[in-house]
Short mmCIF file of C-alpha atoms and ligand atoms in Angstrom, two decimals:
data_model
loop_
_atom_site.label_atom_id
_atom_site.label_comp_id
_atom_site.label_asym_id
_atom_site.label_seq_id
_atom_site.Cartn_x
_atom_site.Cartn_y
_atom_site.Cartn_z
CA UNK A 1 -3.23 11.85 -17.54
CA UNK A 2 -2.66 13.69 -14.28
CA UNK A 3 0.58 12.74 -12.55
CA UNK A 4 0.91 13.99 -8.99
CA UNK A 5 4.44 14.07 -7.58
CA UNK A 6 4.26 13.85 -3.81
CA UNK A 7 7.71 14.68 -2.45
CA UNK A 8 6.48 14.03 1.13
CA UNK A 9 9.01 15.24 3.75
CA UNK A 10 12.03 15.00 1.43
CA UNK A 11 14.47 17.39 -0.28
CA UNK A 12 16.09 20.33 1.51
CA UNK A 13 16.46 23.65 -0.33
CA UNK A 14 19.69 22.72 -2.09
CA UNK A 15 18.42 19.28 -3.11
CA UNK A 16 15.13 20.78 -4.29
CA UNK A 17 16.91 23.32 -6.52
CA UNK A 18 18.74 20.45 -8.23
CA UNK A 19 15.48 18.48 -8.46
CA UNK A 20 13.76 21.42 -10.17
CA UNK A 21 16.39 21.32 -12.92
CA UNK A 22 15.85 17.59 -13.40
CA UNK A 23 12.07 17.98 -13.58
CA UNK A 24 12.42 20.91 -15.97
CA UNK A 25 14.36 18.66 -18.33
CA UNK A 26 11.45 16.19 -18.55
CA UNK A 27 9.47 16.36 -21.75
CA UNK A 28 5.95 15.09 -21.02
CA UNK A 29 2.41 15.44 -22.41
CA UNK A 30 0.91 14.60 -19.02
CA UNK A 31 -0.33 17.16 -16.54
CA UNK A 32 2.34 17.13 -13.85
CA UNK A 33 1.34 18.38 -10.40
CA UNK A 34 4.29 18.85 -8.07
CA UNK A 35 3.63 18.76 -4.32
CA UNK A 36 6.81 19.81 -2.49
CA UNK A 37 7.07 20.46 1.24
CA UNK A 38 5.62 23.80 2.36
CA UNK A 39 9.01 25.54 2.52
CA UNK A 40 9.85 24.57 -1.04
CA UNK A 41 6.52 25.92 -2.29
CA UNK A 42 8.12 29.35 -1.90
CA UNK A 43 10.73 28.50 -4.56
CA UNK A 44 9.90 29.13 -8.24
CA UNK A 45 8.69 25.70 -9.47
CA UNK A 46 9.74 23.93 -12.68
CA UNK A 47 8.03 25.49 -15.72
CA UNK A 48 6.37 22.21 -16.77
CA UNK A 49 4.36 21.59 -13.58
CA UNK A 50 1.36 22.95 -11.72
CA UNK A 51 1.98 23.55 -8.06
CA UNK A 52 0.31 21.43 -5.38
CA UNK A 53 0.51 21.31 -1.58
CA UNK A 54 0.55 18.21 0.63
CA UNK A 55 -1.78 19.60 3.27
CA UNK A 56 -3.85 22.64 4.30
CA UNK A 57 -5.33 23.93 7.52
CA UNK A 58 -8.97 23.13 8.29
CA UNK A 59 -9.24 26.74 9.55
CA UNK A 60 -9.34 29.76 7.27
CA UNK A 61 -6.96 31.89 9.38
CA UNK A 62 -6.15 33.00 12.91
CA UNK A 63 -4.46 31.71 16.05
CA UNK A 64 -3.54 28.21 14.81
CA UNK A 65 0.21 27.90 15.36
CA UNK A 66 2.01 25.87 12.74
CA UNK A 67 -0.90 25.76 10.30
CA UNK A 68 -0.91 26.95 6.66
CA UNK A 69 -4.18 28.27 5.23
CA UNK A 70 -5.76 27.84 1.80
CA UNK A 71 -5.55 31.61 1.38
CA UNK A 72 -1.78 31.49 1.94
CA UNK A 73 -1.40 28.59 -0.50
CA UNK A 74 -3.36 30.53 -3.11
CA UNK A 75 -1.03 33.50 -2.72
CA UNK A 76 1.86 31.19 -3.76
CA UNK A 77 -0.04 30.04 -6.88
CA UNK A 78 -0.92 26.64 -5.49
CA UNK A 79 -3.60 25.06 -7.70
CA UNK A 80 -3.97 21.59 -6.13
CA UNK A 81 -3.76 20.19 -2.62
CA UNK A 82 -3.65 16.65 -1.22
CA UNK A 83 -6.22 16.06 1.50
CA UNK A 84 -6.48 13.13 3.89
CA UNK A 85 -3.31 11.35 2.82
CA UNK A 86 -3.09 8.15 4.87
CA UNK A 87 0.15 9.32 6.48
CA UNK A 88 -1.74 12.32 7.87
CA UNK A 89 -4.73 10.21 8.90
CA UNK A 90 -2.36 7.84 10.74
CA UNK A 91 0.37 10.08 12.21
CA UNK A 92 -1.62 13.31 12.69
CA UNK A 93 -4.87 11.52 13.50
CA UNK A 94 -6.72 13.52 10.85
CA UNK A 95 -10.45 12.75 10.90
CA UNK A 96 -12.98 12.61 8.07
CA UNK A 97 -14.67 15.68 9.60
CA UNK A 98 -11.43 17.71 9.44
CA UNK A 99 -10.87 16.46 5.92
CA UNK A 100 -14.34 17.76 5.00
CA UNK A 101 -13.42 21.21 6.43
CA UNK A 102 -10.11 21.23 4.54
CA UNK A 103 -11.89 20.48 1.27
CA UNK A 104 -14.28 23.39 1.92
CA UNK A 105 -11.39 25.79 2.67
CA UNK A 106 -9.68 24.77 -0.58
CA UNK A 107 -12.81 25.05 -2.73
CA UNK A 108 -13.45 28.52 -1.24
CA UNK A 109 -10.07 29.56 -2.68
CA UNK A 110 -10.46 27.73 -5.98
CA UNK A 111 -7.76 25.17 -5.20
CA UNK A 112 -8.50 21.63 -6.44
CA UNK A 113 -8.61 19.10 -3.58
CA UNK A 114 -7.07 15.68 -4.23
CA UNK A 115 -8.84 13.49 -1.69
CA UNK A 116 -6.86 10.37 -0.72
CA UNK A 117 -8.81 7.29 0.32
CA UNK A 118 -7.77 3.72 0.97
CA UNK A 119 -8.00 0.71 3.24
CA UNK A 120 -5.54 -0.89 5.68
CA UNK A 121 -4.32 -4.46 5.24
CA UNK A 122 -6.57 -5.53 8.10
CA UNK A 123 -9.65 -3.91 6.56
CA UNK A 124 -8.85 -5.63 3.28
CA UNK A 125 -8.56 -9.00 5.00
CA UNK A 126 -11.93 -8.42 6.65
CA UNK A 127 -13.53 -7.59 3.28
CA UNK A 128 -14.33 -4.04 4.39
CA UNK A 129 -12.71 -2.20 1.47
CA UNK A 130 -15.90 -1.02 -0.25
CA UNK A 131 -17.42 0.21 2.98
CA UNK A 132 -14.27 2.09 4.08
CA UNK A 133 -13.89 3.86 0.74
CA UNK A 134 -17.59 4.74 0.68
CA UNK A 135 -17.47 6.18 4.19
CA UNK A 136 -14.30 8.18 3.59
CA UNK A 137 -15.80 9.75 0.47
CA UNK A 138 -19.30 10.37 1.85
CA UNK A 139 -17.92 12.09 4.97
CA UNK A 140 -15.39 14.13 3.00
CA UNK A 141 -18.02 15.55 0.63
CA UNK A 142 -20.69 16.31 3.24
CA UNK A 143 -22.59 19.58 2.57
CA UNK A 144 -20.89 20.19 -0.77
CA UNK A 145 -22.92 21.28 -3.80
CA UNK A 146 -22.94 19.09 -6.91
CA UNK A 147 -20.64 21.48 -8.74
CA UNK A 148 -18.22 21.49 -5.80
CA UNK A 149 -18.20 17.69 -5.74
CA UNK A 150 -17.32 17.63 -9.43
CA UNK A 151 -14.15 19.60 -8.73
CA UNK A 152 -12.65 17.02 -6.37
CA UNK A 153 -10.04 14.56 -7.63
CA UNK A 154 -10.01 11.22 -5.83
CA UNK A 155 -6.78 9.30 -5.24
CA UNK A 156 -7.34 5.66 -4.37
CA UNK A 157 -4.32 4.52 -2.40
CA UNK A 158 -4.52 1.24 -0.48
CA UNK A 159 -2.55 1.98 2.71
CA UNK A 160 -0.84 -1.43 2.65
CA UNK A 161 0.41 -0.64 -0.84
CA UNK A 162 2.13 2.67 -0.04
CA UNK A 163 5.91 2.33 -0.09
CA UNK A 164 5.74 -1.48 0.03
CA UNK A 165 6.16 -2.42 -3.64
CA UNK A 166 2.86 -4.31 -3.47
CA UNK A 167 -0.18 -3.43 -5.56
CA UNK A 168 -3.68 -4.93 -5.59
CA UNK A 169 -4.85 -7.19 -8.41
CA UNK A 170 -6.09 -5.18 -11.40
CA UNK A 171 -9.61 -6.52 -10.93
CA UNK A 172 -9.62 -5.32 -7.31
CA UNK A 173 -8.53 -1.82 -8.34
CA UNK A 174 -11.13 -1.75 -11.09
CA UNK A 175 -13.92 -2.73 -8.69
CA UNK A 176 -13.02 0.08 -6.29
CA UNK A 177 -12.75 2.65 -9.06
CA UNK A 178 -16.19 1.64 -10.33
CA UNK A 179 -17.60 2.19 -6.86
CA UNK A 180 -15.95 5.63 -6.65
CA UNK A 181 -17.44 6.52 -10.06
CA UNK A 182 -20.90 5.67 -8.75
CA UNK A 183 -20.44 8.09 -5.85
CA UNK A 184 -18.71 10.82 -7.86
CA UNK A 185 -19.42 10.24 -11.56
CA UNK A 186 -17.67 13.42 -12.70
CA UNK A 187 -14.53 13.25 -10.59
CA UNK A 188 -11.20 12.20 -12.00
CA UNK A 189 -9.64 9.22 -10.24
CA UNK A 190 -5.97 8.59 -9.57
CA UNK A 191 -4.35 5.41 -8.38
CA UNK A 192 -1.46 5.57 -5.88
CA UNK A 193 0.68 3.19 -3.85
CA UNK A 194 4.03 1.77 -5.02
CA UNK A 195 3.45 2.87 -8.61
CA UNK A 196 6.67 2.55 -10.59
CA UNK A 197 8.10 2.29 -14.09
CA UNK A 198 7.72 -1.51 -13.98
CA UNK A 199 4.17 -2.10 -12.70
CA UNK A 200 2.77 0.72 -14.83
CA UNK A 201 2.51 -1.74 -17.74
CA UNK A 202 -0.13 -3.62 -15.73
CA UNK A 203 -1.83 -0.52 -14.29
CA UNK A 204 -2.08 1.06 -17.74
CA UNK A 205 -4.61 -1.57 -18.76
CA UNK A 206 -7.12 -0.43 -16.11
CA UNK A 207 -9.67 1.73 -17.88
CA UNK A 208 -10.94 4.03 -15.16
CA UNK A 209 -7.53 5.37 -14.05
CA UNK A 210 -7.19 9.06 -15.00
CA UNK A 211 -3.72 9.43 -13.49
CA UNK A 212 -1.33 8.44 -10.72
CA UNK A 213 -0.16 9.71 -7.35
CA UNK A 214 3.55 9.01 -7.03
CA UNK A 215 5.53 9.08 -3.78
CA UNK A 216 8.89 7.31 -4.04
CA UNK A 217 8.97 7.53 -7.83
CA UNK A 218 8.57 11.33 -7.71
CA UNK A 219 12.10 11.54 -6.30
CA UNK A 220 13.77 9.24 -8.84
CA UNK A 221 13.73 11.45 -11.90
CA UNK A 222 15.36 8.94 -14.26
CA UNK A 223 12.79 6.25 -13.45
CA UNK A 224 10.06 8.89 -13.58
CA UNK A 225 11.06 9.67 -17.18
CA UNK A 226 10.74 5.99 -18.12
CA UNK A 227 7.36 5.85 -16.37
CA UNK A 228 6.06 8.90 -18.25
CA UNK A 229 7.25 7.55 -21.60
CA UNK A 230 5.37 4.32 -20.91
CA UNK A 231 2.07 5.95 -20.01
CA UNK A 232 2.26 8.32 -22.96
CA UNK A 233 2.85 5.60 -25.56
P1 LIG B 301 4.56 5.55 -2.86
O1 LIG B 301 3.67 6.65 -2.13
O2 LIG B 301 4.45 5.80 -4.34
O3 LIG B 301 5.94 5.78 -2.34
O4 LIG B 301 4.03 4.20 -2.47
C1 LIG B 301 2.45 7.07 -2.68
C2 LIG B 301 1.81 8.07 -1.75
O5 LIG B 301 1.90 7.88 -0.53
O6 LIG B 301 1.21 9.06 -2.19
#
């Protein structure tokens, strides 16, 4: 299982140093991918994780103030990068076209993109989930070769589920994952959105889940340990 720990905009340097010790003390068979904020990427990570970033520039380099390039991430041993997280789509108005460019920049540098897709509550109520997911994926993978497509990890995260303690019915998740598999048969698929040490018992029963993208739980290391024990048993 791949477990992505998305710290989002949390943990200053001092807090992160303490967090590293707590993560280091976790004994897990899963592949842990830690995505700290950009500044913390510069700090030697725990020994039991691969390093991920939460975002990357759509440009390869140049006069783009405030941006961080795939080349720069690579030079800090970043192996994975989230792309198109709903918080970036909403607050930074990231478009599917930019997301497509970001994926290309990452693949150029051999960094694995973790493409986040998911519907709003309103889209769900209007029965548009399948269409939204399909569009987000199709536009994100435009112009990629088959072998490039195979390298992308997809994270299905219903937007209404993120940070709300609500998750879809198992059957609903399974239907979406099946649709993603039809579009990208060789990609690994993660589920994200309010995943915790309690609801993992239900999520565990869904066959097509290859791993999880954790936000809030990534910061609660004691609960994270319980979660990892449960998925590894
Ligand atoms: P959450 O966030 O686990 O806190 O709901 C998941 C995410 O946004 O990646």
